[in-house]
Short mmCIF file of C-alpha atoms in Angstrom, two decimals:
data_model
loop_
_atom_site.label_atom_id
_atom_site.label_comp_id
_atom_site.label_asym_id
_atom_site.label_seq_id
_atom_site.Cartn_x
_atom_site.Cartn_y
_atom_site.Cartn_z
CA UNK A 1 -33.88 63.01 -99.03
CA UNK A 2 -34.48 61.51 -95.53
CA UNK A 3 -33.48 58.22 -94.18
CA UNK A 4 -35.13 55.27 -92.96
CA UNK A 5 -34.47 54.27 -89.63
CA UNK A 6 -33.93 50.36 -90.83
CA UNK A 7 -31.05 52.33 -92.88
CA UNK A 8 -28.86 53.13 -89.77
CA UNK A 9 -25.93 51.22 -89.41
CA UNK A 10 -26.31 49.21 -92.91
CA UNK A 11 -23.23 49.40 -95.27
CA UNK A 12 -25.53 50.74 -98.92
CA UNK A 13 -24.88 52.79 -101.71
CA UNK A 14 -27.29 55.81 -103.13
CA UNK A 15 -27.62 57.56 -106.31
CA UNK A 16 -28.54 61.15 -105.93
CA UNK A 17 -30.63 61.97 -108.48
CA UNK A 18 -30.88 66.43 -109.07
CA UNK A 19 -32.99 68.02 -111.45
CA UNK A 20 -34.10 71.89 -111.62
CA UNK A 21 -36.94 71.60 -109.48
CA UNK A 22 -36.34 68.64 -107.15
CA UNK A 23 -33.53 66.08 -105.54
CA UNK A 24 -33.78 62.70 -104.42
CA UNK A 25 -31.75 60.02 -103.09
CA UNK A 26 -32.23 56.41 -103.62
CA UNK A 27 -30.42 53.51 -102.31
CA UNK A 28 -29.40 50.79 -104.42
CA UNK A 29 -30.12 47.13 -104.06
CA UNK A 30 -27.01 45.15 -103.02
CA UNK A 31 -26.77 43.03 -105.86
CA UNK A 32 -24.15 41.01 -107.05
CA UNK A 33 -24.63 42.08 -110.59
CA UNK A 34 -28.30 42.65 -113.13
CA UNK A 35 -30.11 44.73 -113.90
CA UNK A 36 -32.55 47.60 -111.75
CA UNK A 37 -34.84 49.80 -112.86
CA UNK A 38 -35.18 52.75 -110.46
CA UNK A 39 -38.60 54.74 -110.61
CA UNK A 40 -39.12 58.56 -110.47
CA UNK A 41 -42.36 60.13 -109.55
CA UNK A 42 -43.24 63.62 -111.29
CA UNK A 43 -44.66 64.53 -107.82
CA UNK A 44 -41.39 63.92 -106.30
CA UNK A 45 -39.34 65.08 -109.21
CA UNK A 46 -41.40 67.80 -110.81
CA UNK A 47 -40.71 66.39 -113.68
CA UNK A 48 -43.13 66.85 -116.37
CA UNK A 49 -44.13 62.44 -116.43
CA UNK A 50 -43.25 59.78 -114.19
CA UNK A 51 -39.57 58.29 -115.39
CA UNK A 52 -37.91 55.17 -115.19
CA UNK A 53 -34.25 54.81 -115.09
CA UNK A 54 -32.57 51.12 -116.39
CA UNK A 55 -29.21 50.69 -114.44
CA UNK A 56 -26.92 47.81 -114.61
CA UNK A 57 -24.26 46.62 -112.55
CA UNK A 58 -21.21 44.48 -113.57
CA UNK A 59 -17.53 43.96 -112.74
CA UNK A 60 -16.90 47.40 -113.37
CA UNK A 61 -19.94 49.56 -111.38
CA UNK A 62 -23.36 50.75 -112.05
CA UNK A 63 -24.28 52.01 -115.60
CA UNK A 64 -27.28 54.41 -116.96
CA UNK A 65 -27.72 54.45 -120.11
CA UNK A 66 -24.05 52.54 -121.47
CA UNK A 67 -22.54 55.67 -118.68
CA UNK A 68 -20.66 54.21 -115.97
CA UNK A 69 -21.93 56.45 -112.63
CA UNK A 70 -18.65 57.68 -110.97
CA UNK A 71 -18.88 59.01 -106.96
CA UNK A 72 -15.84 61.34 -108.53
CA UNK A 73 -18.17 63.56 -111.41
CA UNK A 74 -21.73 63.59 -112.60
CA UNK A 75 -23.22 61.45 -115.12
CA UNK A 76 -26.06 63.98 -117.21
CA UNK A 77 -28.74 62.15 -117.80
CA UNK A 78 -31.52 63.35 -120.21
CA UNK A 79 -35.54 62.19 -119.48
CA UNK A 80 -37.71 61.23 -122.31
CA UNK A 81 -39.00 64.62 -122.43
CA UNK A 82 -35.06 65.74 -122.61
CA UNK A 83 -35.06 66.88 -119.30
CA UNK A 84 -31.92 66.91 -117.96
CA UNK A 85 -30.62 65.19 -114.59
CA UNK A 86 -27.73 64.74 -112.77
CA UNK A 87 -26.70 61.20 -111.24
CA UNK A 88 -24.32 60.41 -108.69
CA UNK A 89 -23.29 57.63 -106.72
CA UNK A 90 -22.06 57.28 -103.68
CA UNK A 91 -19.60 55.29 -102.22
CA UNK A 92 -20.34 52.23 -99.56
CA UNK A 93 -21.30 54.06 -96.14
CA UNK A 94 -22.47 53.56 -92.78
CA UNK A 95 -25.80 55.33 -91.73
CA UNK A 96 -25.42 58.21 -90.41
CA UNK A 97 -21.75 57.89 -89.32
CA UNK A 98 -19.74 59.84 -89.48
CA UNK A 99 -21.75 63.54 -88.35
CA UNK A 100 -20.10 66.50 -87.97
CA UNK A 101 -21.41 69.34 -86.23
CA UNK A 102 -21.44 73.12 -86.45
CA UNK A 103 -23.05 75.28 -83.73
CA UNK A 104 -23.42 78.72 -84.96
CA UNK A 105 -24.63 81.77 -82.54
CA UNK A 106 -26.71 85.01 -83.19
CA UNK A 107 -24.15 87.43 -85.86
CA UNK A 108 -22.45 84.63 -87.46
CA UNK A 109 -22.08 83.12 -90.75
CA UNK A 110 -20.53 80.05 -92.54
CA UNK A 111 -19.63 80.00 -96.53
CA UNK A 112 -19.84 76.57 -98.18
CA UNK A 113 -17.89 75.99 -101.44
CA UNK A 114 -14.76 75.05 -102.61
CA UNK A 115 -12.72 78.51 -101.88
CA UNK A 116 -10.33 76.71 -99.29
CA UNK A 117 -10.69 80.06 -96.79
CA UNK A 118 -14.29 78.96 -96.39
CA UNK A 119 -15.98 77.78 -93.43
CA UNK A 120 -17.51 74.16 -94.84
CA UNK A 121 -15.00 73.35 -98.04
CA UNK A 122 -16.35 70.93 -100.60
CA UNK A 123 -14.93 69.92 -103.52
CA UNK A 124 -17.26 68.07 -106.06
CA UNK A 125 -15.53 67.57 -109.45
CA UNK A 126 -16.04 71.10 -111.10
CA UNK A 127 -19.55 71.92 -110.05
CA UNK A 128 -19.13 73.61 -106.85
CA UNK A 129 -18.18 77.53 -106.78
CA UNK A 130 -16.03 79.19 -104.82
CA UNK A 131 -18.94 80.60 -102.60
CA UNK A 132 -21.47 77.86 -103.99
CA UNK A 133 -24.00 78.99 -100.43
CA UNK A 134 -23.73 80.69 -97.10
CA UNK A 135 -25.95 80.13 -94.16
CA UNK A 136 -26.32 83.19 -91.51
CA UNK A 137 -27.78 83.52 -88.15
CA UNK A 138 -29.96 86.50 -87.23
CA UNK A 139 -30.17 87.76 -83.77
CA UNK A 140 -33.47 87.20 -83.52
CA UNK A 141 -35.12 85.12 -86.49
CA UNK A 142 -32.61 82.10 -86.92
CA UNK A 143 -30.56 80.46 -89.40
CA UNK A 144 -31.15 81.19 -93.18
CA UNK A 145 -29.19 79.94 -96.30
CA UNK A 146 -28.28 82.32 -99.18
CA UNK A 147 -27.70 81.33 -102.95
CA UNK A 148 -27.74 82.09 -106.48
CA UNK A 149 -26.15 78.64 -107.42
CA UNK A 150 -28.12 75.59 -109.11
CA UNK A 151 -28.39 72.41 -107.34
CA UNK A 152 -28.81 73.72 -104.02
CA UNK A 153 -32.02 72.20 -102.52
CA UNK A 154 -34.08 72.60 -98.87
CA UNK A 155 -36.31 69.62 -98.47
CA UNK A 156 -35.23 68.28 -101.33
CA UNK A 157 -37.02 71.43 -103.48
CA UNK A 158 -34.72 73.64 -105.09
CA UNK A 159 -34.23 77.11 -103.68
CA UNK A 160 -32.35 80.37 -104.91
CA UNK A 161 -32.01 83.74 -102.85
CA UNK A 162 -33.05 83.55 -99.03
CA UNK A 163 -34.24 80.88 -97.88
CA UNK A 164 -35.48 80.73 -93.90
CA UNK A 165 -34.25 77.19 -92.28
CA UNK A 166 -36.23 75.77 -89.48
CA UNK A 167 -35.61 72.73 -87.06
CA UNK A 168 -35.79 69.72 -89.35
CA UNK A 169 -35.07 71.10 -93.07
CA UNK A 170 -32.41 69.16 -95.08
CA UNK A 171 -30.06 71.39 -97.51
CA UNK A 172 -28.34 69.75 -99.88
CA UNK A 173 -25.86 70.79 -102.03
CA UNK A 174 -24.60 67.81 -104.84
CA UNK A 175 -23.67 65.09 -102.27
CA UNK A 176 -23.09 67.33 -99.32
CA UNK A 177 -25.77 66.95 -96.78
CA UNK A 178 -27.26 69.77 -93.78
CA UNK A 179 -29.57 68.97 -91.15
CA UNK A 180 -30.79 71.70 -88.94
CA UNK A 181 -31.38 71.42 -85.49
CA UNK A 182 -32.21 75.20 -84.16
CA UNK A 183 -28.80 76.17 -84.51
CA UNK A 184 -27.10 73.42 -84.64
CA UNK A 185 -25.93 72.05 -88.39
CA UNK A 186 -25.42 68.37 -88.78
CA UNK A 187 -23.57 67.71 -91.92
CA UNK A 188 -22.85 64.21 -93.80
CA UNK A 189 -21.32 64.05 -96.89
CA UNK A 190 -22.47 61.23 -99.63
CA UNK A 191 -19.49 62.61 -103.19
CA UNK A 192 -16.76 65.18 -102.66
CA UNK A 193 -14.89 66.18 -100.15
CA UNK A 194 -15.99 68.51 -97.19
CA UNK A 195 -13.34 70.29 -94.71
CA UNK A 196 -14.75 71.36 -91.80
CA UNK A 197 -12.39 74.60 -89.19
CA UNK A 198 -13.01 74.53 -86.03
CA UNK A 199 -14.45 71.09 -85.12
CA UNK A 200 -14.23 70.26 -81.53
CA UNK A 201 -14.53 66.34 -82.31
CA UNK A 202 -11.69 64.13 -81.25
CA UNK A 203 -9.88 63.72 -84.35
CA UNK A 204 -8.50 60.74 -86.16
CA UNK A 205 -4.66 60.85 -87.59
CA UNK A 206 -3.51 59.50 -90.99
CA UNK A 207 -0.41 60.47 -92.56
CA UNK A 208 -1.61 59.52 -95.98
CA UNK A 209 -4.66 61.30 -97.81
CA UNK A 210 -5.41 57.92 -99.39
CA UNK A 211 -5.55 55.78 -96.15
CA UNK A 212 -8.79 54.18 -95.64
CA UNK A 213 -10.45 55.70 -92.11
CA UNK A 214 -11.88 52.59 -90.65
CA UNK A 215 -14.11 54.70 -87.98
CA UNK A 216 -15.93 57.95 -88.82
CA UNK A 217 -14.50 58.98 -92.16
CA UNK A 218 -12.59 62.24 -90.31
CA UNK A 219 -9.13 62.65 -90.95
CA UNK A 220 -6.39 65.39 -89.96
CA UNK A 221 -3.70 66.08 -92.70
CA UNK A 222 -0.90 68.96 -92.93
CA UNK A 223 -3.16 70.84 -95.22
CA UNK A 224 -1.19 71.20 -98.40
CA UNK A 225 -3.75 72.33 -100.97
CA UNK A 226 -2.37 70.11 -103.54
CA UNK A 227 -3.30 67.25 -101.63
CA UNK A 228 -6.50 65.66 -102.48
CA UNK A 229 -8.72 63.64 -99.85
CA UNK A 230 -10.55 60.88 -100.65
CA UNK A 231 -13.30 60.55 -102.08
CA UNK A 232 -16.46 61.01 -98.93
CA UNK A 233 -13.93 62.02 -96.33
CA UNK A 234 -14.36 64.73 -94.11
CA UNK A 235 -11.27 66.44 -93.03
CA UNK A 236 -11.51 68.33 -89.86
CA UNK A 237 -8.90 71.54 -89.89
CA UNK A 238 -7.79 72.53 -85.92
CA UNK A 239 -6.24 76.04 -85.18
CA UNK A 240 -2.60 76.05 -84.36
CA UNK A 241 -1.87 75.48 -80.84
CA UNK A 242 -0.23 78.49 -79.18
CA UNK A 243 3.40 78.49 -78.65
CA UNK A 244 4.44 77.46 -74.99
CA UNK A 245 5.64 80.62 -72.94
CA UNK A 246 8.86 80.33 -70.76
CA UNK A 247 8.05 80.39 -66.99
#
């Protein structure tokens, strides 16, 4: 699910489109309301025929099939064949901004899922598990990712057990979104929520989870887990500061 470059910086909207086999991402003409009929390859699919999807936007959103697509859940979507998809849309964004970074060295390891102890927390309706994947780096042979869940996908192909990760692969995982760069993970986030410990990125303060962040889409919050972000934020989680000791 790459980007074109002519994409960077332009305020558009994508459906993410997962299956068993394959993911894609497509953006969405800017219309001001009609009807679009978005075309799936098998080869980029693996679907078993080519399939065309009728959407319509009005007042309210986009619709497939009479099913409004929500950036909050999944909308199941079933081919001609009756295989089954999952559709999400994403909210309005900026290309690529915001991008948060991870740097992990030789022995360590990050969990991903929506266990709030975890590394990389995201929160996507009810679909993502506690520990939904982990990525690990070996002393010597690099960064892999590890999972038994569905709609986990490197290079937009779906993967399950080990899977090695080289400079350039693209994880996804629903509408959170990896790019590896030798060690270095570059995540974006299209639906849900991510949390991200440790970032050493200046941060941006709101005292309200719904405030709209005009630059970057990073907030700081006084992390009661009751408190939900909104929807495509990434919040960025500091430690505490150490106490000041008297001279």
């Amino acid at each position: 699910m790459s980007l074109d470059k002519e994409h960077i910086g332009a305020q558009v909207s994508f459906l993410l489109v997962l299956g068993s086999n394959a993911c894609l991402r497509k953006r969405l003409p800017d219309l001001p309301e009609g009807g679009y009929t978005l075309f799936l390859d098998k080869a980029d699919t693996g679907l078993a025929s080519d399939e065309e999807i009728v959407l319509n936007l009005c007042g309210e959103g986009w619709f497939a099939e009479g099913k409004l697509l929500s950036r909050q859940a999944a909308v199941v979507y079933f081919t001609k064949r009756k295989e089954k998809l999952l559709l999400l849309l994403s909210a309005k964004i900026e290309i690529l901004k915001p991008a948060e970074k991870i740097f992990m060295k030789p022995g360590e390891s990050i969990q991903i899922g929506n266990a709030y102890i975890n590394q990389v927390f995201y929160e996507f309706s009810s679909l993502i598990k506690a520990v939904h994947a982990q990525i690990i780096c070996k002393e010597q042979s690099g960064l892999f990712l590890i999972t038994e869940q569905e709609n986990v996908y490197v290079n937009e192909k779906a993967v399950k057990g080990e899977k090695k990760l080289c400079t350039g692969d693209r994880v996804d995982i629903y509408g959170l979104h990896l790019l590896i760069l030798k060690k270095l993970i570059v995540c974006s986030v299209f639906c849900g929520v991510v949390r991200i410990a440790g970032s050493s990125l200046q941060l941006l303060k709101t005292g309200k989870p719904e405030s709209k962040i005009k630059e970057n889409n990073f907030i700081e919050r006084i992390c009661g887990q009751e408190e939900a972000l909104c929807d495509g934020e990434i919040e960025l989680i500091m430690p505490d500061k150490p106490a000041l000791m008297p001279r």
